[in-house]
Amino acid sequence: ADAKPEKIREDLSQMDILVEEWGGKFQTQEISAKKGLNVKELLEKVCLEADVMDLKANPNKNAVGTVVEAMLDKGRGYVATILVSAGTLKKGDVILSGCHYGRVKAMFNERGQEIIEAGPSAPVSILGLQGAPNAGDQFNIMADEREAKEIATKRLQLLREQGMRTHK
């Protein structure tokens, strides 16, 4: 009820982000998730922008993407929610993110249903990492677990050295 869209547009303009209404190039759409207002219009604008920008990803390569969140779940182990940006992530792939690695034991879509593979732009929760990567970390699919372990160990060692330097 107390939302101020003009104030948000003002704040964006101070960061040099001009919306179309103010002569810029960025589209905006006022919506209400509680009331369901203008959600269809927002989706139409997103689809239009994707068509104009000609956004495409190659599904026929190893998956790469970003970690949205990760946590330790009692009974399931480390659960990471990731967003695949290119390629296809498959169950059984060796994944490396930050200084954590593991084999994808199980994948779940946004509805909690188990899936076998996830293509570009798919958000999935995965099980099998040996630790919880930070939000925003990039992930890659590795050829084998030995290589992933070596890289993860090197990254962990660098992180510890940096921590020691800042501590001193």
PDB file of C-alpha atoms in Angstrom, residues 83-160:
ATOM      1  CA  LEU A  83      20.771 -21.439 -12.086  1.00  0.00           C
ATOM      2  CA  VAL A  84      22.111 -23.073 -15.252  1.00  0.00           C
ATOM      3  CA  SER A  85      23.091 -20.323 -17.706  1.00  0.00           C
ATOM      4  CA  ALA A  86      24.452 -22.479 -20.547  1.00  0.00           C
ATOM      5  CA  GLY A  87      24.782 -26.162 -21.307  1.00  0.00           C
ATOM      6  CA  THR A  88      22.914 -29.069 -19.768  1.00  0.00           C
ATOM      7  CA  LEU A  89      23.459 -30.322 -16.215  1.00  0.00           C
ATOM      8  CA  LYS A  90      22.925 -34.055 -15.823  1.00  0.00           C
ATOM      9  CA  LYS A  91      22.610 -36.329 -12.834  1.00  0.00           C
ATOM     10  CA  GLY A  92      26.033 -37.850 -12.137  1.00  0.00           C
ATOM     11  CA  ASP A  93      28.071 -34.872 -13.437  1.00  0.00           C
ATOM     12  CA  VAL A  94      31.078 -33.748 -11.394  1.00  0.00           C
ATOM     13  CA  ILE A  95      30.481 -30.143 -10.342  1.00  0.00           C
ATOM     14  CA  LEU A  96      32.966 -27.560  -9.042  1.00  0.00           C
ATOM     15  CA  SER A  97      31.906 -24.310  -7.394  1.00  0.00           C
ATOM     16  CA  GLY A  98      34.328 -22.141  -5.471  1.00  0.00           C
ATOM     17  CA  CYS A  99      36.364 -24.455  -3.260  1.00  0.00           C
ATOM     18  CA  HIS A 100      33.658 -27.146  -3.135  1.00  0.00           C
ATOM     19  CA  TYR A 101      33.101 -30.055  -5.479  1.00  0.00           C
ATOM     20  CA  GLY A 102      31.024 -33.196  -5.721  1.00  0.00           C
ATOM     21  CA  ARG A 103      29.006 -35.465  -7.944  1.00  0.00           C
ATOM     22  CA  VAL A 104      25.372 -34.514  -8.620  1.00  0.00           C
ATOM     23  CA  LYS A 105      23.497 -37.253  -6.748  1.00  0.00           C
ATOM     24  CA  ALA A 106      20.017 -35.813  -7.224  1.00  0.00           C
ATOM     25  CA  MET A 107      18.391 -32.771  -8.849  1.00  0.00           C
ATOM     26  CA  PHE A 108      15.047 -31.199  -8.080  1.00  0.00           C
ATOM     27  CA  ASN A 109      13.144 -28.571 -10.037  1.00  0.00           C
ATOM     28  CA  GLU A 110      11.408 -25.542  -8.508  1.00  0.00           C
ATOM     29  CA  ARG A 111       8.403 -27.695  -7.552  1.00  0.00           C
ATOM     30  CA  GLY A 112      10.513 -30.265  -5.688  1.00  0.00           C
ATOM     31  CA  GLN A 113      10.160 -32.965  -8.349  1.00  0.00           C
ATOM     32  CA  GLU A 114      13.247 -35.049  -9.086  1.00  0.00           C
ATOM     33  CA  ILE A 115      14.667 -34.522 -12.580  1.00  0.00           C
ATOM     34  CA  ILE A 116      17.440 -36.179 -14.599  1.00  0.00           C
ATOM     35  CA  GLU A 117      18.802 -33.143 -16.485  1.00  0.00           C
ATOM     36  CA  ALA A 118      18.455 -29.355 -16.518  1.00  0.00           C
ATOM     37  CA  GLY A 119      18.960 -27.166 -19.579  1.00  0.00           C
ATOM     38  CA  PRO A 120      19.822 -23.479 -19.917  1.00  0.00           C
ATOM     39  CA  SER A 121      17.895 -21.034 -17.678  1.00  0.00           C
ATOM     40  CA  ALA A 122      16.699 -23.844 -15.411  1.00  0.00           C
ATOM     41  CA  PRO A 123      16.799 -23.302 -11.642  1.00  0.00           C
ATOM     42  CA  VAL A 124      17.541 -26.565  -9.810  1.00  0.00           C
ATOM     43  CA  SER A 125      18.431 -27.767  -6.333  1.00  0.00           C
ATOM     44  CA  ILE A 126      21.228 -30.294  -6.305  1.00  0.00           C
ATOM     45  CA  LEU A 127      22.558 -32.767  -3.760  1.00  0.00           C
ATOM     46  CA  GLY A 128      26.088 -34.130  -3.680  1.00  0.00           C
ATOM     47  CA  LEU A 129      28.438 -31.231  -2.986  1.00  0.00           C
ATOM     48  CA  GLN A 130      30.899 -31.789  -0.134  1.00  0.00           C
ATOM     49  CA  GLY A 131      30.407 -28.205   1.119  1.00  0.00           C
ATOM     50  CA  ALA A 132      28.208 -25.141   0.766  1.00  0.00           C
ATOM     51  CA  PRO A 133      29.460 -22.695  -1.891  1.00  0.00           C
ATOM     52  CA  ASN A 134      28.790 -18.979  -1.497  1.00  0.00           C
ATOM     53  CA  ALA A 135      25.846 -17.337  -3.212  1.00  0.00           C
ATOM     54  CA  GLY A 136      26.994 -15.857  -6.502  1.00  0.00           C
ATOM     55  CA  ASP A 137      29.797 -18.379  -7.048  1.00  0.00           C
ATOM     56  CA  GLN A 138      30.081 -19.711 -10.575  1.00  0.00           C
ATOM     57  CA  PHE A 139      29.933 -23.465 -11.117  1.00  0.00           C
ATOM     58  CA  ASN A 140      31.490 -25.617 -13.836  1.00  0.00           C
ATOM     59  CA  ILE A 141      31.213 -29.243 -14.843  1.00  0.00           C
ATOM     60  CA  MET A 142      34.542 -31.067 -14.716  1.00  0.00           C
ATOM     61  CA  ALA A 143      35.736 -34.110 -16.655  1.00  0.00           C
ATOM     62  CA  ASP A 144      36.596 -36.175 -13.592  1.00  0.00           C
ATOM     63  CA  GLU A 145      36.439 -35.954  -9.818  1.00  0.00           C
ATOM     64  CA  ARG A 146      40.219 -36.009  -9.354  1.00  0.00           C
ATOM     65  CA  GLU A 147      40.656 -32.815 -11.388  1.00  0.00           C
ATOM     66  CA  ALA A 148      37.811 -31.104  -9.497  1.00  0.00           C
ATOM     67  CA  LYS A 149      39.347 -32.095  -6.167  1.00  0.00           C
ATOM     68  CA  GLU A 150      42.750 -30.679  -7.165  1.00  0.00           C
ATOM     69  CA  ILE A 151      41.291 -27.335  -8.217  1.00  0.00           C
ATOM     70  CA  ALA A 152      39.094 -27.133  -5.109  1.00  0.00           C
ATOM     71  CA  THR A 153      42.098 -27.864  -2.872  1.00  0.00           C
ATOM     72  CA  LYS A 154      44.177 -25.150  -4.560  1.00  0.00           C
ATOM     73  CA  ARG A 155      41.349 -22.638  -4.193  1.00  0.00           C
ATOM     74  CA  LEU A 156      40.918 -23.534  -0.516  1.00  0.00           C
ATOM     75  CA  GLN A 157      44.650 -23.126   0.086  1.00  0.00           C
ATOM     76  CA  LEU A 158      44.601 -19.676  -1.593  1.00  0.00           C
ATOM     77  CA  LEU A 159      41.601 -18.682   0.509  1.00  0.00           C
ATOM     78  CA  ARG A 160      43.397 -19.720   3.712  1.00  0.00           C
TER      79      ARG A 160
END
